[in-house]
XYZ file of C-alpha atoms in Angstrom:
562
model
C -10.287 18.113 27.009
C -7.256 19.379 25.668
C -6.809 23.372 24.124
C -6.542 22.763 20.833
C -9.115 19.700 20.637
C -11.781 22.742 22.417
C -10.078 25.140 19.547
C -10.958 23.221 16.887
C -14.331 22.590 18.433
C -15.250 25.744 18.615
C -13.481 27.116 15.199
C -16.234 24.263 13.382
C -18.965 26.284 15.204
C -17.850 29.668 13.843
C -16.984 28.923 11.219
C -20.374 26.764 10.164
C -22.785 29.425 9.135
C -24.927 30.535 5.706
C -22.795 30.891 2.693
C -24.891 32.749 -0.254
C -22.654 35.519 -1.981
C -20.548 34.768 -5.388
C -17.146 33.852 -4.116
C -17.295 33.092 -0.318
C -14.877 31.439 0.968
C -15.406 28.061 2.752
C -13.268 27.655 5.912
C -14.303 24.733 8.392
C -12.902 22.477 10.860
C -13.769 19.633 11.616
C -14.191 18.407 15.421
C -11.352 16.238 16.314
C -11.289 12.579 16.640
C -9.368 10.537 18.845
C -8.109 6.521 18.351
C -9.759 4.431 20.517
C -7.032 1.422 19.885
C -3.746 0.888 18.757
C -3.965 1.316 15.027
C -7.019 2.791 14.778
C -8.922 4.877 12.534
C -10.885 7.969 12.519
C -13.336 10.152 10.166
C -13.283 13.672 9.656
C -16.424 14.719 8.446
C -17.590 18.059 6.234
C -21.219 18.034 5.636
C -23.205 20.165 3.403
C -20.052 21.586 1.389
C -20.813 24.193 -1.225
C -19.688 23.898 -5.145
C -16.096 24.385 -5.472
C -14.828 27.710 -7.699
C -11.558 26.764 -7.323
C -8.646 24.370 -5.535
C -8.315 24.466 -1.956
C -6.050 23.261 0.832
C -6.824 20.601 3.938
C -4.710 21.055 7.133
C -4.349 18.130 8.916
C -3.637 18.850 12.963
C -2.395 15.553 15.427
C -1.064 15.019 18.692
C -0.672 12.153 21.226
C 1.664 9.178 20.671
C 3.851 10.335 17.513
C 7.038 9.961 18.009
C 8.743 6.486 16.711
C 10.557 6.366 13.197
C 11.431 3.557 11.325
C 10.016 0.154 11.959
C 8.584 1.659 15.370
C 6.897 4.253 13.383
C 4.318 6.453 15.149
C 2.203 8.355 12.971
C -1.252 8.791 10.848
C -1.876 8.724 7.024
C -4.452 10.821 6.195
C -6.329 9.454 3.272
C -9.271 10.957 0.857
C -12.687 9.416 1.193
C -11.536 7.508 -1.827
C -8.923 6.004 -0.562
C -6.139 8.180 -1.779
C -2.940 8.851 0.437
C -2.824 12.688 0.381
C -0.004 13.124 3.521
C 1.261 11.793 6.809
C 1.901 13.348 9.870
C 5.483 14.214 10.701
C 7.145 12.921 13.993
C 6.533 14.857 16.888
C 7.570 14.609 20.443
C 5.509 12.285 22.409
C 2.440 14.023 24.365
C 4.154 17.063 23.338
C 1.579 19.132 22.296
C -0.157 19.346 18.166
C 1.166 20.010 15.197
C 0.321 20.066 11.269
C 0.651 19.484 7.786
C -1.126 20.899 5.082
C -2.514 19.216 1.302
C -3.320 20.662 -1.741
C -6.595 19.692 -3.218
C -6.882 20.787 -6.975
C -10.388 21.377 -8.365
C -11.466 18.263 -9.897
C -10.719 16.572 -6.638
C -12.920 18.722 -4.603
C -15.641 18.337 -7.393
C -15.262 14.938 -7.160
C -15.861 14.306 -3.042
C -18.117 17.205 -2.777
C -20.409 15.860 -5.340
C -22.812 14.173 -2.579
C -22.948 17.166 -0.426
C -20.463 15.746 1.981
C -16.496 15.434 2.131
C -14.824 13.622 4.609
C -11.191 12.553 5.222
C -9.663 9.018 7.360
C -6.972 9.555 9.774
C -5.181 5.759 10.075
C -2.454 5.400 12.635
C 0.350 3.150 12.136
C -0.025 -0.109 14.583
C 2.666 1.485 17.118
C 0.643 4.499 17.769
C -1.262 4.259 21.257
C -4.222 5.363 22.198
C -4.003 6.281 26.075
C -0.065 6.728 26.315
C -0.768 10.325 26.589
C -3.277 12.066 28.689
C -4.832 13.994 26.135
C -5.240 11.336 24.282
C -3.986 10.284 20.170
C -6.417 12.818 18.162
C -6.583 14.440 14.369
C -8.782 17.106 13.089
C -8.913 18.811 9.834
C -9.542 22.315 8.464
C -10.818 22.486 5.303
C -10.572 25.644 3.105
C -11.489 26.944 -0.538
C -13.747 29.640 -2.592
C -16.820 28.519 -3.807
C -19.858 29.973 -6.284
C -23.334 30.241 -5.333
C -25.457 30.905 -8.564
C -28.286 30.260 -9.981
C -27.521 28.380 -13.197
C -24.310 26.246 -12.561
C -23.779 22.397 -13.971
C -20.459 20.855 -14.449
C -18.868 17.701 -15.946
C -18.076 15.714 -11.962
C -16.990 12.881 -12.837
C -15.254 10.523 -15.988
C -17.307 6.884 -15.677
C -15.809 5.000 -18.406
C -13.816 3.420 -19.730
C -11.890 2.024 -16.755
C -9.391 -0.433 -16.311
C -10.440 -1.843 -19.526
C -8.933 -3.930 -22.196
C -8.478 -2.965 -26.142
C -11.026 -2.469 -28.026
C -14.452 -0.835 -28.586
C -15.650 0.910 -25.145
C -18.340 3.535 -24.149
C -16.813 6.838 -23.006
C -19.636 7.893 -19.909
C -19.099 10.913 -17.692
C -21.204 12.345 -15.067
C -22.700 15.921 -14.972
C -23.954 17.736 -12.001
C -25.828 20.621 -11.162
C -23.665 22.750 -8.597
C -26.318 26.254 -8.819
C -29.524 26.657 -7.015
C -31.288 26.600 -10.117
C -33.115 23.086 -11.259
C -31.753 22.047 -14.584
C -34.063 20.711 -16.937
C -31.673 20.905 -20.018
C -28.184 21.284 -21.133
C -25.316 20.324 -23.626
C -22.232 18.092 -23.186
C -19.276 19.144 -25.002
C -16.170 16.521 -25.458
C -13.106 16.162 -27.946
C -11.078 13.164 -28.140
C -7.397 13.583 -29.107
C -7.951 17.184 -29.270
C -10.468 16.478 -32.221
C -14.276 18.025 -31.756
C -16.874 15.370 -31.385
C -20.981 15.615 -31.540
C -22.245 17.535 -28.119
C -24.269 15.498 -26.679
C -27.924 17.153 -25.127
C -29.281 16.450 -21.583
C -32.675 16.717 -21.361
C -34.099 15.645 -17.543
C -34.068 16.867 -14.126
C -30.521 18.009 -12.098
C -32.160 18.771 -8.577
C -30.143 21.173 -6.656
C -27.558 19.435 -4.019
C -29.571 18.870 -0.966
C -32.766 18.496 -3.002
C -34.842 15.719 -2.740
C -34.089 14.526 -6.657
C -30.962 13.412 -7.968
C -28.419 16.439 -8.662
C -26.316 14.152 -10.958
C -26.956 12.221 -14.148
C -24.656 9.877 -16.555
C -24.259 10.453 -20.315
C -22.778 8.129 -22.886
C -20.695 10.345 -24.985
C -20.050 8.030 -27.752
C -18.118 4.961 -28.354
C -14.517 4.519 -29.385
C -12.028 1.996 -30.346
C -8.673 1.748 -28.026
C -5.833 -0.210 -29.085
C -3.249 -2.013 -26.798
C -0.309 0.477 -25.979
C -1.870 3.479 -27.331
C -2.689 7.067 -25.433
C -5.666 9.179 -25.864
C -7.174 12.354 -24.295
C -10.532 12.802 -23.572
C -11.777 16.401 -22.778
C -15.504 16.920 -21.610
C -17.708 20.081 -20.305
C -21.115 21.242 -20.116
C -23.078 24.345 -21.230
C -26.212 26.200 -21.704
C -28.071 25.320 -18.634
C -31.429 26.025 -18.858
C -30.476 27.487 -22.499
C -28.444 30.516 -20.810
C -24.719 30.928 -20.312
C -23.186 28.954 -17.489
C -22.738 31.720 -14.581
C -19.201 29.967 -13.221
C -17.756 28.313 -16.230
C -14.513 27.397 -13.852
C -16.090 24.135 -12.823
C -17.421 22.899 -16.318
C -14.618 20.627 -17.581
C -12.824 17.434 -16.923
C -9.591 16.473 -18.526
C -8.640 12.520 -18.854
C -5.143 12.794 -20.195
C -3.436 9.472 -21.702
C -6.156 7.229 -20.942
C -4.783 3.922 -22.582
C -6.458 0.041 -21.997
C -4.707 -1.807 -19.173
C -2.299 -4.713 -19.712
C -2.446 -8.212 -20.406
C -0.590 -10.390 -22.128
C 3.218 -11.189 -22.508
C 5.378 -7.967 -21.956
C 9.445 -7.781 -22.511
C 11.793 -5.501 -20.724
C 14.943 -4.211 -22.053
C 16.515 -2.085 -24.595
C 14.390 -3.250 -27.610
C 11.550 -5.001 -25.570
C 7.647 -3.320 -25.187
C 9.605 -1.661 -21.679
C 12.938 -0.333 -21.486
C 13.618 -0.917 -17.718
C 11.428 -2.430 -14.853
C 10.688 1.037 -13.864
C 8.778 1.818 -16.952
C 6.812 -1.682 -17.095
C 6.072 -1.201 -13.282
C 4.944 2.588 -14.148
C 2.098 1.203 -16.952
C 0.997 -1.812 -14.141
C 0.777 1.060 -11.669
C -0.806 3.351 -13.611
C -3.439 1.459 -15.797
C -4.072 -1.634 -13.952
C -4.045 -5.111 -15.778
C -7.491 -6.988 -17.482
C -5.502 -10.106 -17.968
C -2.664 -12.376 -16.282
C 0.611 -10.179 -17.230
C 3.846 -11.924 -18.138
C 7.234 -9.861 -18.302
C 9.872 -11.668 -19.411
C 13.367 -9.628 -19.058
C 16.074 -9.584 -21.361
C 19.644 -10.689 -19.596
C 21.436 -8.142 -18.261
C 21.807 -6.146 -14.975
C 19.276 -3.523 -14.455
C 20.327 -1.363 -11.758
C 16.878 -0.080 -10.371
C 14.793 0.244 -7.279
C 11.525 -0.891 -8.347
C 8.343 0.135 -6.197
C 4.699 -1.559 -6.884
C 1.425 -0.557 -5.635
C -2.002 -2.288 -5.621
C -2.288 -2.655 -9.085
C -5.929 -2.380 -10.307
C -7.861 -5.555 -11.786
C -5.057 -7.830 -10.269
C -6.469 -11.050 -9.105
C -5.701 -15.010 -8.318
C -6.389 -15.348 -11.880
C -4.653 -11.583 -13.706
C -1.375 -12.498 -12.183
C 1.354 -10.183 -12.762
C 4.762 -12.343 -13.099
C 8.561 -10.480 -13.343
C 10.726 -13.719 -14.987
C 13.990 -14.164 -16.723
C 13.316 -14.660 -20.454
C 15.998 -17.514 -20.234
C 14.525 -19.380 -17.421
C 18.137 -18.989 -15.763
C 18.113 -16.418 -12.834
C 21.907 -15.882 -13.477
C 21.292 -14.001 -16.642
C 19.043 -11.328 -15.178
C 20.360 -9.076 -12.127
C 17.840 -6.599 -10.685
C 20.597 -4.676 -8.411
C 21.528 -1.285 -6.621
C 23.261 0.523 -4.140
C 21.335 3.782 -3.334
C 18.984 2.440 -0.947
C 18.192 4.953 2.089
C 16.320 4.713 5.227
C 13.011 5.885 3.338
C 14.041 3.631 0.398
C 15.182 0.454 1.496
C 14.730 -1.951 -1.438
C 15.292 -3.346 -4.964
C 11.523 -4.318 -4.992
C 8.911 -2.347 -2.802
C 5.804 -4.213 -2.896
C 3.393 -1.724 -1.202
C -0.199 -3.267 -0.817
C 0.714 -5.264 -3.789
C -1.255 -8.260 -4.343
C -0.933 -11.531 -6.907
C 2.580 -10.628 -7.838
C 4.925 -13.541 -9.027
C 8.919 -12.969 -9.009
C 10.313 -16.284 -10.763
C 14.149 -16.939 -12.360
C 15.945 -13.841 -11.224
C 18.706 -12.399 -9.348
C 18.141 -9.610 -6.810
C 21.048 -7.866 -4.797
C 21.594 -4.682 -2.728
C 24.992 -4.089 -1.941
C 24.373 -1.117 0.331
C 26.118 -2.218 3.909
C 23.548 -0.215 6.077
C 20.275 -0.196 4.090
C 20.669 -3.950 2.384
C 16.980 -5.490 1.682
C 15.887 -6.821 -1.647
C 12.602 -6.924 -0.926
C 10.317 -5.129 1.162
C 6.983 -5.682 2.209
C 4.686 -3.189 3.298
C 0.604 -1.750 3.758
C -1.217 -5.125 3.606
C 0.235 -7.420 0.767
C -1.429 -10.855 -0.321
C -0.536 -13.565 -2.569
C 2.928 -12.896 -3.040
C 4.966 -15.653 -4.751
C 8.941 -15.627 -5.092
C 9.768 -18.737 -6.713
C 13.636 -19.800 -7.606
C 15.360 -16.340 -7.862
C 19.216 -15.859 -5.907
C 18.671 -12.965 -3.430
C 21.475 -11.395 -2.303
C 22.118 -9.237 1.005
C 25.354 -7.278 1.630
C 27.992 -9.643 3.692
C 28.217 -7.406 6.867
C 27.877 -8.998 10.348
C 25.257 -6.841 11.766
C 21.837 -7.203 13.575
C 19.803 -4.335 12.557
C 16.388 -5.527 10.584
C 17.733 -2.477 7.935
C 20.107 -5.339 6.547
C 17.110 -7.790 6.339
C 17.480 -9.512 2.836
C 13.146 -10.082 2.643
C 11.568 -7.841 4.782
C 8.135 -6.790 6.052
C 6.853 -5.115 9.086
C 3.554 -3.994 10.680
C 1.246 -4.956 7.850
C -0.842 -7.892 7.621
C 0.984 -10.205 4.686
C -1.157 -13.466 3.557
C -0.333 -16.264 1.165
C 3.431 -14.886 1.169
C 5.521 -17.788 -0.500
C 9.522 -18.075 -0.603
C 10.421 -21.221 -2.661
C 13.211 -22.769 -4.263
C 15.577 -19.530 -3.624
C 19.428 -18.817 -2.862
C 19.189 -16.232 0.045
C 22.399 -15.352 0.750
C 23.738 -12.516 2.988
C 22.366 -9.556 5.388
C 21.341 -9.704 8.881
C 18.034 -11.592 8.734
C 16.842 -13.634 5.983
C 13.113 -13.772 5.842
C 12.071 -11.517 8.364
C 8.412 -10.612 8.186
C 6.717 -9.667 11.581
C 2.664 -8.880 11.083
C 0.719 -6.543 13.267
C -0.130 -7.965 16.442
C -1.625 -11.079 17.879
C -5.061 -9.318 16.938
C -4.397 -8.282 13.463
C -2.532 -11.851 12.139
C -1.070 -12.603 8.712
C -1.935 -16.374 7.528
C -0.529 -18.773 5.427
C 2.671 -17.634 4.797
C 4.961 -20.375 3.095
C 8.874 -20.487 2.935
C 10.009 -24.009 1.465
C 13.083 -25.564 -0.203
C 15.621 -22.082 0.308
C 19.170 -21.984 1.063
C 19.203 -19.530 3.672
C 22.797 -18.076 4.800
C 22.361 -15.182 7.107
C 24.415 -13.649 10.155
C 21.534 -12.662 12.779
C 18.543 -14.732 12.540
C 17.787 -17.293 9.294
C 14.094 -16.867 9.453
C 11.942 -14.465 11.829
C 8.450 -14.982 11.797
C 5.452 -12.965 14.244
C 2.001 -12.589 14.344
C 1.462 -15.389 11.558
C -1.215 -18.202 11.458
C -0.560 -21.909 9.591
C 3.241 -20.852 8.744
C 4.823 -23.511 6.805
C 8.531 -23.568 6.855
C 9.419 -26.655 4.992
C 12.907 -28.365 3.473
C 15.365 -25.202 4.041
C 18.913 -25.595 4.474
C 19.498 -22.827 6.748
C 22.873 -21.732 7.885
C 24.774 -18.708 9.796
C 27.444 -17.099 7.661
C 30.585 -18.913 7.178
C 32.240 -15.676 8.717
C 30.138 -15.184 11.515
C 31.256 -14.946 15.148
C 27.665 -14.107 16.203
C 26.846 -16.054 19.304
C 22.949 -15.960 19.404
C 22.029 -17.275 16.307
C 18.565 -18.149 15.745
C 17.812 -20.679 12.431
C 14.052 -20.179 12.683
C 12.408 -18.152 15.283
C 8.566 -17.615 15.918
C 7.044 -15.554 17.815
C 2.993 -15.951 18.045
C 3.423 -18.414 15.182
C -0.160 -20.287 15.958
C -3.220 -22.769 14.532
C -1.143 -25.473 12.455
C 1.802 -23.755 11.861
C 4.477 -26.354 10.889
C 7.922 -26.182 11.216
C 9.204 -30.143 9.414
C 12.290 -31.583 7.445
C 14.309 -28.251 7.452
C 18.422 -28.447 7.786
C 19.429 -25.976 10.525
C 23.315 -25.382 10.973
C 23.814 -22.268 13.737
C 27.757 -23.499 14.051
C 28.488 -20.822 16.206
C 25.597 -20.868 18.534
C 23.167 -20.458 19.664
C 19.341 -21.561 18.828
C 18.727 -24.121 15.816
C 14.540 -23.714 16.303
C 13.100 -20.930 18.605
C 9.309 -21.226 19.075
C 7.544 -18.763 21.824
C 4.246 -18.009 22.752
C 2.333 -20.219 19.893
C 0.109 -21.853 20.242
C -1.717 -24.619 17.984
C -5.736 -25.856 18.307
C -7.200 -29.327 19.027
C -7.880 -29.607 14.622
C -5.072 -27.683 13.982
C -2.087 -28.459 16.270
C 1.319 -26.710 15.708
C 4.047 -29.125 14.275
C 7.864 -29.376 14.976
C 9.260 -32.676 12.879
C 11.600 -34.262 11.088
C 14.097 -30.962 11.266
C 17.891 -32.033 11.534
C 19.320 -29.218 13.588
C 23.250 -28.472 14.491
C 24.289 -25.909 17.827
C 27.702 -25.428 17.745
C 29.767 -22.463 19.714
C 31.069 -22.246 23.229
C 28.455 -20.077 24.582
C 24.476 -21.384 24.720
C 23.462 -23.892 22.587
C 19.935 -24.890 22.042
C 18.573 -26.679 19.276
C 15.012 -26.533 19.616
C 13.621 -24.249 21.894
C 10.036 -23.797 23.336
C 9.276 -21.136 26.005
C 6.258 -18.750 26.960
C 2.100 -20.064 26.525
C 2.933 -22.908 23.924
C -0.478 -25.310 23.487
C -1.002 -27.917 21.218
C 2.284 -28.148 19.800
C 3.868 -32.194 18.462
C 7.254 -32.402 18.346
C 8.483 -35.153 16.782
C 11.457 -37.397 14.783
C 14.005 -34.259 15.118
C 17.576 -35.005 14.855
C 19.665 -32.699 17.206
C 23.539 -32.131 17.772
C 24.933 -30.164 20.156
């Protein structure tokens, strides 16, 4: 066992002990937890936490395999038990010993998770991070640390219910109150303004057990019902008083803010300088911040917007509340989504960051920047991604680094990830979108009818079931001298993916179709057909290209020159 895994260890068992007097301070660690696979996760457990008086702070301690950056990057994301990225680790030298990083947690927070008794934290590493590279092993802990109250009379508002991602109109405003004393509450009154305006308290009459107890410490009241109207802000403010009919001993912990609470969208949206949204930003701020209840149309005024534009999982987004970015014209020349300040922690116009049921249709997307050039980027599981006739643009720099890749994703799983119909023109790769591993796969990931002009590789495809890769015109740049071209290249590319009637030119050399270690099924064999592909060059030249396990793979009615 490693020193500071047996520090940690026994820090949690000195630190565990009886907590009774009126501002103690709470300061546990949590035994550490090691991966037991690549990618894994682990849980860092706090049990039987006392009532919060204030904010606290969560250091986060790793070691083991964390040292790769970029798209070899080593490292954990420590997440809330809600779900919530908090931090990361920072890059350390491999099997180099521990180090740290430390969180904030404000008060509501730690109300929130410690309302069950029990807060606990999830350590995820990144798919590169291995679990028996180093001796000691790839391991996280935690130490958790704030003052808490132990009195006898003590309730709080924990939690705001409702409304949630909700649409305009009439909705039930709910809370939750809890009893953080060691006192039973049998009554108590719920105060609450809305826009800063008093509103009729609202009396609990019932049982709050204390936490631990064998009743429920928690109950739900409706405070009232109000009317919210599309596009309009409003602040809810809620606490609780007299328990038992006395003064609340720690009135730090009574009250819950919900500031510019507004109904989610749905609907059609327009962006520009007299639209609903001034810039993408601002639209893509509201999605991320209230969710949609209803398919979501922006249409965006011509012009160039020059933006980076990053989207999250957007709440209430589904196959049927899609959220679609279009030209209001229907022409993608008359909309330009561009920039040139991407960096190595910002590469991209779009950032689509466990984004799901996002369409991009009728627009033009460049990045300019000659060492950070993608458009769009891909990343922390995204499904049902559609970009349907827009002109994507790469810088024109002969280069193979994966930073230059004009569509990009990497180490997530991506499903349902369509490219139709599109000008890709420029950068090093194309489409280059390589899943997890041949355990973790991404499926059904479509790229049909482009114009594909790229310097390095047209398409790069790994870790992907049922690809289709259909009608392209794929070609290496006019003003290449790159001899080891690849038009389309997968790489564990397996169970019916198809590769049929697709236009390869790699004039200078040196693979039209590169297919390794994929491998179809007896139902579901893998398909090569129908592709017309060109090799030229003086140096190799092959123009379709099978190597490594390969099962269950037709090939047939290809045209190849050489």
């Amino acid at each position: 066992m490693n020193a500071w895994l047996q520090r940690a260890i026994v820090a949690a068992v000195l630190l565990v002990g009886s907590f009774t007097a009126f501002g103690q301070q709470y300061d546990v660690t949590a035994p550490a937890r090691c991966i037991a696979a690549a990618g894994d996760t682990v849980m860092l457990h706090f049990n039987g936490v006392p009532s919060p008086a204030s904010g606290g702070t969560v250091t986060f301690y790793f070691e083991g395999d964390l040292d790769g950056t970029g798209s070899n990057l080593e490292a954990f994301d420590f997440y809330s038990e809600n779900g919530g990225l908090l931090t990361s680790s920072i890059s350390i030298g491999q099997c180099s010993g521990f180090d740290s990083v430390t969180y904030t947690i404000p008060l509501d927070s730690l109300i929130t998770w410690g309302s069950d008794g029990t807060i606990f934290f999830i350590a995820d590493a990144t798919p590169a991070v291995g679990p028996t590279v180093c001796t000691q092993g790839t391991c996280a802990s935690a130490r958790l640390q704030y003052t808490f109250v132990t009195v006898p009379n003590d309730i709080r508002v924990s939690s705001f219910d409702a409304p949630k991602n909700f649409c305009a109109g009439n909705e039930d405003i709910i809370v939750t109150i809890s009893n953080a004393g060691t006192n039973q509450v049998t009554s108590a009154q719920v105060n609450w303004t809305f826009d800063g305006v008093a509103q009729t308290a609202v009396p609990f009459n019932g049982l709050l057990d204390t936490i631990g107890g064998t009743g429920s410490s928690t109950a739900q009241i409706t405070l009232g019902n109000r009317n919210f109207s599309s596009g309009a802000s409003h602040d809810i403010v809620a606490w609780t008083s007299q328990p038992n009919g006395t003064a609340d001993a720690n009135p730090l912990n009574d009250t819950l803010s919900v500031l510019g609470l507004r109904p989610a969208l749905a609907g059609t949206f327009t962006i520009g300088t007299t639209g609903d949204f001034a810039d993408l930003t601002s639209a893509v701020a509201a999605l991320n911040a209230f969710g949609v209840c209803g398919p979501v149309t922006f249409n965006i005024a011509s012009g160039t917007y020059t933006e980076q534009v990053a989207l999250g999982a957007v709440t209430g987004a589904s196959t049927t509340n899609t959220i679609t970015f279009q030209s209001a014209t229907g022409n993608a020349g008359d909309v330009t989504i561009s920039s040139n300040a991407a960096t190595s922690t910002s590469n991209y116009i779009f950032l689509l960051n466990g984004s799901a049921h996002i369409r991009f249709t009728n627009l033009t997307v460049e990045n300019s920047n000659t060492s950070f050039g993608t458009c769009f980027r891909l990343e922390g599981n995204c499904n049902d991604i559609e970009i349907d006739n827009c002109v994507i643009n790469g810088p024109s720099r002969g280069s193979t680094t994966s930073n230059l890749s004009t569509i990009f994703g990497t180490g997530s799983v991506m499903n349902s990830i369509i490219i139709q119909d599109c000008d890709i023109i420029g950068g090093s790769y194309g489409v280059y979108l390589r899943g997890v591993s041949s355990g973790t796969r991404s499926t059904n990931c479509v790229i049909r009818d482009n114009r594909i002009e790229s310097y390095y590789r047209g398409v790069s495809l790994y870790y992907h079931d049922a690809i289709e890769v259909h009608g392209n015109s794929i070609i290496s740049n006019t003003f290449s001298t790159y001899n080891f071209y690849r038009g389309v290249e997968c790489s564990s590319c397996d169970n019916g993916s198809t590769i049929t009637a697709n236009q390869v030119n790699a004039e200078t050399g040196s693979y039209g179709i590169y297919l390794t270690s994929s491998t179809g099924t007896a139902i579901a064999p893998n398909l090569i057909a129908n592709n017309f592909v060109h090799v030229g060059g003086t140096s190799t030249a092959y123009g379709i290209y099978l190597s490594s396990t390969l099962e269950f793979i037709d090939v047939y009615y290809n045209s190849v020159n050489i």
